[in-house]
């Protein structure tokens, strides 16, 4: 049931773009994206609810393909502050309310 | 508007002792979720509660672990007779509802439990 995230890790130079993918084998109700810095709590980025939905948050946006149970997080013109581990949390369409998290994607942005 | 509050932030226990972790949800949120994170790993769901009710405890070990969310006061995750394998960060999250954007879950700072 755990969604698969890819890549596992990515290193960027400041200003470069990145895409993080999240794929589930189960039908999804929603996808939630979080960023976590070492030793800190996960910080909510956005929630995606509808098939094909796209949302944006400053230079971070995401899409959700309901038919494929896939979501992608897009980071454009990356900043040093974007460094951290990105997790997708998936809520299944079977009426359960818990989030099932992927194993995370470590992002390091260098000057 | 204060965020999710958890205390203590750090807790050290010896094997066999009890650990009590507290969580106060964001104002206006009546849904509480507990997750556990082992070092360098992802978050694992433990239990979901509403006021006075356990809705889903499918991720919680059957023995030694219990959770409650009383009518008044914070939600409490209780671990009895702790073992070294219980050492982890325990995060609480809260949401205002369970449908649509109400399903957004916001995390507290976590309690880092160390069992000696």
mmCIF file of N, CA and C in Angstrom, chain A residues 4-101:
data_model
loop_
_atom_site.group_PDB
_atom_site.id
_atom_site.type_symbol
_atom_site.label_atom_id
_atom_site.label_comp_id
_atom_site.label_asym_id
_atom_site.label_seq_id
_atom_site.Cartn_x
_atom_site.Cartn_y
_atom_site.Cartn_z
ATOM 1 N N UNK A 4 5.129 4.705 -3.888
ATOM 2 C CA UNK A 4 6.534 4.698 -4.302
ATOM 3 C C UNK A 4 6.929 6.100 -4.732
ATOM 4 N N UNK A 5 7.979 6.615 -4.124
ATOM 5 C CA UNK A 5 8.479 7.935 -4.495
ATOM 6 C C UNK A 5 9.756 7.782 -5.306
ATOM 7 N N UNK A 6 9.915 8.679 -6.266
ATOM 8 C CA UNK A 6 11.153 8.710 -7.038
ATOM 9 C C UNK A 6 11.453 10.150 -7.441
ATOM 10 N N UNK A 7 12.722 10.531 -7.541
ATOM 11 C CA UNK A 7 13.872 9.717 -7.157
ATOM 12 C C UNK A 7 14.014 9.637 -5.633
ATOM 13 N N UNK A 8 14.942 8.836 -5.182
ATOM 14 C CA UNK A 8 15.186 8.755 -3.734
ATOM 15 C C UNK A 8 15.938 9.975 -3.243
ATOM 16 N N UNK A 9 16.787 10.510 -4.114
ATOM 17 C CA UNK A 9 17.570 11.678 -3.726
ATOM 18 C C UNK A 9 17.904 12.487 -4.966
ATOM 19 N N UNK A 10 18.054 13.778 -4.782
ATOM 20 C CA UNK A 10 18.428 14.648 -5.889
ATOM 21 C C UNK A 10 19.230 15.829 -5.344
ATOM 22 N N UNK A 11 20.239 16.204 -6.097
ATOM 23 C CA UNK A 11 21.071 17.360 -5.747
ATOM 24 C C UNK A 11 20.922 18.404 -6.843
ATOM 25 N N UNK A 12 20.628 19.605 -6.457
ATOM 26 C CA UNK A 12 20.432 20.700 -7.412
ATOM 27 C C UNK A 12 21.365 21.852 -7.093
ATOM 28 N N UNK A 13 21.607 22.660 -8.095
ATOM 29 C CA UNK A 13 22.226 23.970 -7.875
ATOM 30 C C UNK A 13 21.073 24.965 -7.743
ATOM 31 N N UNK A 14 21.306 25.971 -6.972
ATOM 32 C CA UNK A 14 20.292 27.012 -6.771
ATOM 33 C C UNK A 14 19.802 27.520 -8.134
ATOM 34 N N UNK A 15 18.472 27.576 -8.263
ATOM 35 C CA UNK A 15 17.898 28.050 -9.521
ATOM 36 C C UNK A 15 17.466 26.950 -10.464
ATOM 37 N N UNK A 16 17.900 25.720 -10.202
ATOM 38 C CA UNK A 16 17.513 24.604 -11.073
ATOM 39 C C UNK A 16 16.139 24.068 -10.668
ATOM 40 N N UNK A 17 15.568 23.258 -11.560
ATOM 41 C CA UNK A 17 14.230 22.699 -11.331
ATOM 42 C C UNK A 17 14.327 21.221 -10.955
ATOM 43 N N UNK A 18 13.281 20.720 -10.318
ATOM 44 C CA UNK A 18 13.225 19.301 -9.964
ATOM 45 C C UNK A 18 11.781 18.821 -9.989
ATOM 46 N N UNK A 19 11.627 17.532 -10.245
ATOM 47 C CA UNK A 19 10.313 16.887 -10.206
ATOM 48 C C UNK A 19 10.410 15.666 -9.305
ATOM 49 N N UNK A 20 9.469 15.545 -8.391
ATOM 50 C CA UNK A 20 9.402 14.393 -7.496
ATOM 51 C C UNK A 20 8.086 13.679 -7.766
ATOM 52 N N UNK A 21 8.165 12.378 -7.936
ATOM 53 C CA UNK A 21 6.996 11.598 -8.293
ATOM 54 C C UNK A 21 6.532 10.704 -7.164
ATOM 55 N N UNK A 22 5.233 10.438 -7.167
ATOM 56 C CA UNK A 22 4.617 9.611 -6.133
ATOM 57 C C UNK A 22 3.575 8.735 -6.822
ATOM 58 N N UNK A 23 3.696 7.429 -6.658
ATOM 59 C CA UNK A 23 2.820 6.511 -7.375
ATOM 60 C C UNK A 23 2.229 5.479 -6.417
ATOM 61 N N UNK A 24 0.928 5.263 -6.540
ATOM 62 C CA UNK A 24 0.235 4.316 -5.675
ATOM 63 C C UNK A 24 -0.381 3.194 -6.505
ATOM 64 N N UNK A 25 -0.465 2.021 -5.895
ATOM 65 C CA UNK A 25 -1.102 0.886 -6.573
ATOM 66 C C UNK A 25 -2.594 0.822 -6.246
ATOM 67 N N UNK A 26 -3.042 1.711 -5.351
ATOM 68 C CA UNK A 26 -4.439 1.716 -4.927
ATOM 69 C C UNK A 26 -5.115 3.003 -5.381
ATOM 70 N N UNK A 27 -6.428 2.952 -5.523
ATOM 71 C CA UNK A 27 -7.190 4.154 -5.854
ATOM 72 C C UNK A 27 -7.095 5.157 -4.709
ATOM 73 N N UNK A 28 -6.917 6.408 -5.068
ATOM 74 C CA UNK A 28 -6.664 7.447 -4.077
ATOM 75 C C UNK A 28 -7.805 8.443 -3.966
ATOM 76 N N UNK A 29 -7.999 8.937 -2.744
ATOM 77 C CA UNK A 29 -8.922 10.044 -2.498
ATOM 78 C C UNK A 29 -8.176 11.371 -2.562
ATOM 79 N N UNK A 30 -6.986 11.386 -2.014
ATOM 80 C CA UNK A 30 -6.213 12.630 -2.017
ATOM 81 C C UNK A 30 -4.731 12.315 -1.870
ATOM 82 N N UNK A 31 -3.926 13.294 -2.287
ATOM 83 C CA UNK A 31 -2.479 13.224 -2.121
ATOM 84 C C UNK A 31 -2.032 14.472 -1.366
ATOM 85 N N UNK A 32 -1.181 14.271 -0.367
ATOM 86 C CA UNK A 32 -0.704 15.369 0.464
ATOM 87 C C UNK A 32 0.814 15.426 0.352
ATOM 88 N N UNK A 33 1.341 16.622 0.157
ATOM 89 C CA UNK A 33 2.792 16.782 0.060
ATOM 90 C C UNK A 33 3.316 17.555 1.262
ATOM 91 N N UNK A 34 4.450 17.065 1.783
ATOM 92 C CA UNK A 34 5.092 17.682 2.939
ATOM 93 C C UNK A 34 6.587 17.811 2.690
ATOM 94 N N UNK A 35 7.193 18.779 3.340
ATOM 95 C CA UNK A 35 8.652 18.912 3.369
ATOM 96 C C UNK A 35 9.099 18.834 4.826
ATOM 97 N N UNK A 36 10.123 18.050 5.059
ATOM 98 C CA UNK A 36 10.646 17.898 6.417
ATOM 99 C C UNK A 36 12.143 18.168 6.432
ATOM 100 N N UNK A 37 12.553 19.054 7.301
ATOM 101 C CA UNK A 37 13.975 19.298 7.503
ATOM 102 C C UNK A 37 14.436 18.456 8.689
ATOM 103 N N UNK A 38 15.712 18.170 8.705
ATOM 104 C CA UNK A 38 16.260 17.255 9.703
ATOM 105 C C UNK A 38 15.927 17.697 11.121
ATOM 106 N N UNK A 39 15.324 16.797 11.884
ATOM 107 C CA UNK A 39 15.010 17.081 13.279
ATOM 108 C C UNK A 39 13.782 17.934 13.485
ATOM 109 N N UNK A 40 13.057 18.207 12.408
ATOM 110 C CA UNK A 40 11.877 19.064 12.525
ATOM 111 C C UNK A 40 10.612 18.314 12.121
ATOM 112 N N UNK A 41 9.477 18.974 12.288
ATOM 113 C CA UNK A 41 8.205 18.383 11.914
ATOM 114 C C UNK A 41 7.971 18.503 10.412
ATOM 115 N N UNK A 42 7.197 17.608 9.835
ATOM 116 C CA UNK A 42 6.800 17.779 8.426
ATOM 117 C C UNK A 42 5.952 19.037 8.277
ATOM 118 N N UNK A 43 6.239 19.811 7.251
ATOM 119 C CA UNK A 43 5.488 21.038 6.970
ATOM 120 C C UNK A 43 4.584 20.798 5.776
ATOM 121 N N UNK A 44 3.309 21.083 5.959
ATOM 122 C CA UNK A 44 2.325 20.871 4.905
ATOM 123 C C UNK A 44 2.584 21.810 3.735
ATOM 124 N N UNK A 45 2.610 21.257 2.519
ATOM 125 C CA UNK A 45 2.782 22.058 1.307
ATOM 126 C C UNK A 45 1.458 22.227 0.575
ATOM 127 N N UNK A 46 0.824 21.120 0.250
ATOM 128 C CA UNK A 46 -0.453 21.200 -0.452
ATOM 129 C C UNK A 46 -1.165 19.862 -0.466
ATOM 130 N N UNK A 47 -2.464 19.944 -0.738
ATOM 131 C CA UNK A 47 -3.293 18.759 -0.871
ATOM 132 C C UNK A 47 -3.913 18.767 -2.258
ATOM 133 N N UNK A 48 -3.986 17.607 -2.876
ATOM 134 C CA UNK A 48 -4.582 17.466 -4.198
ATOM 135 C C UNK A 48 -5.748 16.505 -4.094
ATOM 136 N N UNK A 49 -6.900 16.954 -4.600
ATOM 137 C CA UNK A 49 -8.119 16.198 -4.367
ATOM 138 C C UNK A 49 -8.745 15.603 -5.618
ATOM 139 N N UNK A 50 -8.568 16.255 -6.760
ATOM 140 C CA UNK A 50 -9.321 15.816 -7.929
ATOM 141 C C UNK A 50 -8.387 15.305 -9.016
ATOM 142 N N UNK A 51 -8.887 14.413 -9.837
ATOM 143 C CA UNK A 51 -8.097 13.912 -10.932
ATOM 144 C C UNK A 51 -7.665 15.036 -11.834
ATOM 145 N N UNK A 52 -6.402 15.060 -12.173
ATOM 146 C CA UNK A 52 -5.908 16.075 -13.080
ATOM 147 C C UNK A 52 -5.719 17.422 -12.438
ATOM 148 N N UNK A 53 -5.943 17.484 -11.117
ATOM 149 C CA UNK A 53 -5.843 18.783 -10.464
ATOM 150 C C UNK A 53 -4.393 19.245 -10.397
ATOM 151 N N UNK A 54 -4.213 20.531 -10.544
ATOM 152 C CA UNK A 54 -2.897 21.123 -10.343
ATOM 153 C C UNK A 54 -3.034 22.262 -9.368
ATOM 154 N N UNK A 55 -2.046 22.381 -8.510
ATOM 155 C CA UNK A 55 -2.068 23.472 -7.555
ATOM 156 C C UNK A 55 -0.692 24.091 -7.491
ATOM 157 N N UNK A 56 -0.642 25.321 -7.070
ATOM 158 C CA UNK A 56 0.632 25.992 -6.965
ATOM 159 C C UNK A 56 0.800 26.684 -5.649
ATOM 160 N N UNK A 57 2.050 26.755 -5.228
ATOM 161 C CA UNK A 57 2.376 27.438 -3.979
ATOM 162 C C UNK A 57 3.718 28.104 -4.200
ATOM 163 N N UNK A 58 3.707 29.391 -4.517
ATOM 164 C CA UNK A 58 4.914 30.113 -4.909
ATOM 165 C C UNK A 58 5.525 29.392 -6.104
ATOM 166 N N UNK A 59 6.741 28.896 -5.949
ATOM 167 C CA UNK A 59 7.381 28.226 -7.078
ATOM 168 C C UNK A 59 7.292 26.716 -6.954
ATOM 169 N N UNK A 60 6.383 26.257 -6.125
ATOM 170 C CA UNK A 60 6.171 24.834 -5.951
ATOM 171 C C UNK A 60 4.753 24.516 -6.394
ATOM 172 N N UNK A 61 4.607 23.586 -7.304
ATOM 173 C CA UNK A 61 3.287 23.191 -7.774
ATOM 174 C C UNK A 61 3.211 21.686 -7.837
ATOM 175 N N UNK A 62 2.009 21.162 -8.047
ATOM 176 C CA UNK A 62 1.844 19.715 -8.082
ATOM 177 C C UNK A 62 0.673 19.354 -8.960
ATOM 178 N N UNK A 63 0.697 18.136 -9.446
ATOM 179 C CA UNK A 63 -0.399 17.609 -10.245
ATOM 180 C C UNK A 63 -0.814 16.253 -9.689
ATOM 181 N N UNK A 64 -2.036 15.844 -10.015
ATOM 182 C CA UNK A 64 -2.562 14.574 -9.535
ATOM 183 C C UNK A 64 -3.341 13.934 -10.663
ATOM 184 N N UNK A 65 -2.845 12.800 -11.140
ATOM 185 C CA UNK A 65 -3.540 12.048 -12.171
ATOM 186 C C UNK A 65 -4.313 10.926 -11.473
ATOM 187 N N UNK A 66 -5.606 11.148 -11.318
ATOM 188 C CA UNK A 66 -6.430 10.212 -10.552
ATOM 189 C C UNK A 66 -6.498 8.843 -11.221
ATOM 190 N N UNK A 67 -6.509 8.821 -12.534
ATOM 191 C CA UNK A 67 -6.637 7.551 -13.256
ATOM 192 C C UNK A 67 -5.402 6.680 -13.076
ATOM 193 N N UNK A 68 -4.256 7.314 -13.001
ATOM 194 C CA UNK A 68 -3.004 6.570 -12.842
ATOM 195 C C UNK A 68 -2.557 6.470 -11.389
ATOM 196 N N UNK A 69 -3.283 7.104 -10.484
ATOM 197 C CA UNK A 69 -2.888 7.150 -9.060
ATOM 198 C C UNK A 69 -1.465 7.693 -8.908
ATOM 199 N N UNK A 70 -1.186 8.741 -9.640
ATOM 200 C CA UNK A 70 0.152 9.323 -9.597
ATOM 201 C C UNK A 70 0.070 10.816 -9.323
ATOM 202 N N UNK A 71 1.053 11.290 -8.583
ATOM 203 C CA UNK A 71 1.167 12.713 -8.341
ATOM 204 C C UNK A 71 2.620 13.124 -8.542
ATOM 205 N N UNK A 72 2.796 14.347 -8.989
ATOM 206 C CA UNK A 72 4.144 14.881 -9.156
ATOM 207 C C UNK A 72 4.230 16.245 -8.498
ATOM 208 N N UNK A 73 5.357 16.487 -7.861
ATOM 209 C CA UNK A 73 5.645 17.780 -7.234
ATOM 210 C C UNK A 73 6.713 18.476 -8.053
ATOM 211 N N UNK A 74 6.453 19.707 -8.441
ATOM 212 C CA UNK A 74 7.365 20.462 -9.293
ATOM 213 C C UNK A 74 7.977 21.604 -8.492
ATOM 214 N N UNK A 75 9.296 21.626 -8.466
ATOM 215 C CA UNK A 75 10.029 22.692 -7.781
ATOM 216 C C UNK A 75 10.778 23.477 -8.847
ATOM 217 N N UNK A 76 10.428 24.727 -9.017
ATOM 218 C CA UNK A 76 11.067 25.536 -10.046
ATOM 219 C C UNK A 76 11.939 26.604 -9.411
ATOM 220 N N UNK A 77 13.029 26.908 -10.115
ATOM 221 C CA UNK A 77 13.968 27.930 -9.647
ATOM 222 C C UNK A 77 14.281 27.716 -8.171
ATOM 223 N N UNK A 78 14.814 26.540 -7.874
ATOM 224 C CA UNK A 78 14.977 26.125 -6.481
ATOM 225 C C UNK A 78 15.814 27.119 -5.671
ATOM 226 N N UNK A 79 15.460 27.196 -4.401
ATOM 227 C CA UNK A 79 16.162 28.058 -3.450
ATOM 228 C C UNK A 79 16.822 27.165 -2.399
ATOM 229 N N UNK A 80 17.805 27.718 -1.716
ATOM 230 C CA UNK A 80 18.499 26.949 -0.678
ATOM 231 C C UNK A 80 17.519 26.412 0.360
ATOM 232 N N UNK A 81 16.475 27.192 0.633
ATOM 233 C CA UNK A 81 15.499 26.807 1.656
ATOM 234 C C UNK A 81 14.651 25.598 1.252
ATOM 235 N N UNK A 82 14.737 25.207 -0.006
ATOM 236 C CA UNK A 82 13.967 24.039 -0.460
ATOM 237 C C UNK A 82 14.601 22.721 -0.015
ATOM 238 N N UNK A 83 15.817 22.777 0.458
ATOM 239 C CA UNK A 83 16.488 21.548 0.895
ATOM 240 C C UNK A 83 15.707 20.871 2.005
ATOM 241 N N UNK A 84 15.652 19.559 1.943
ATOM 242 C CA UNK A 84 14.940 18.786 2.949
ATOM 243 C C UNK A 84 14.473 17.481 2.327
ATOM 244 N N UNK A 85 13.644 16.752 3.077
ATOM 245 C CA UNK A 85 13.079 15.510 2.562
ATOM 246 C C UNK A 85 11.606 15.741 2.255
ATOM 247 N N UNK A 86 11.209 15.384 1.061
ATOM 248 C CA UNK A 86 9.831 15.564 0.627
ATOM 249 C C UNK A 86 9.090 14.230 0.711
ATOM 250 N N UNK A 87 7.946 14.282 1.357
ATOM 251 C CA UNK A 87 7.120 13.091 1.492
ATOM 252 C C UNK A 87 5.767 13.307 0.819
ATOM 253 N N UNK A 88 5.305 12.281 0.131
ATOM 254 C CA UNK A 88 3.911 12.291 -0.274
ATOM 255 C C UNK A 88 3.138 11.392 0.678
ATOM 256 N N UNK A 89 1.970 11.839 1.061
ATOM 257 C CA UNK A 89 1.076 11.052 1.904
ATOM 258 C C UNK A 89 -0.189 10.796 1.108
ATOM 259 N N UNK A 90 -0.585 9.554 1.026
ATOM 260 C CA UNK A 90 -1.758 9.223 0.229
ATOM 261 C C UNK A 90 -2.904 8.751 1.126
ATOM 262 N N UNK A 91 -4.069 9.252 0.806
ATOM 263 C CA UNK A 91 -5.269 8.768 1.495
ATOM 264 C C UNK A 91 -6.030 7.921 0.486
ATOM 265 N N UNK A 92 -6.304 6.679 0.836
ATOM 266 C CA UNK A 92 -6.959 5.783 -0.095
ATOM 267 C C UNK A 92 -8.432 6.122 -0.259
ATOM 268 N N UNK A 93 -8.997 5.652 -1.370
ATOM 269 C CA UNK A 93 -10.394 5.937 -1.677
ATOM 270 C C UNK A 93 -11.358 4.964 -1.003
ATOM 271 N N UNK A 94 -10.843 4.180 -0.043
ATOM 272 C CA UNK A 94 -11.672 3.159 0.599
ATOM 273 C C UNK A 94 -12.299 3.639 1.902
ATOM 274 N N UNK A 95 -12.410 4.942 2.036
ATOM 275 C CA UNK A 95 -13.043 5.564 3.199
ATOM 276 C C UNK A 95 -12.164 5.608 4.444
ATOM 277 N N UNK A 96 -10.940 5.126 4.374
ATOM 278 C CA UNK A 96 -10.055 5.289 5.523
ATOM 279 C C UNK A 96 -9.536 6.715 5.551
ATOM 280 N N UNK A 97 -9.145 7.185 6.705
ATOM 281 C CA UNK A 97 -8.756 8.574 6.864
ATOM 282 C C UNK A 97 -7.260 8.759 7.070
ATOM 283 N N UNK A 98 -6.539 7.684 7.269
ATOM 284 C CA UNK A 98 -5.112 7.797 7.558
ATOM 285 C C UNK A 98 -4.339 8.135 6.294
ATOM 286 N N UNK A 99 -3.180 8.718 6.490
ATOM 287 C CA UNK A 99 -2.258 8.954 5.387
ATOM 288 C C UNK A 99 -1.199 7.857 5.393
ATOM 289 N N UNK A 100 -0.906 7.347 4.208
ATOM 290 C CA UNK A 100 0.171 6.373 4.029
ATOM 291 C C UNK A 100 1.285 7.097 3.300
ATOM 292 N N UNK A 101 2.440 7.162 3.922
ATOM 293 C CA UNK A 101 3.528 7.974 3.393
ATOM 294 C C UNK A 101 4.520 7.144 2.590
#
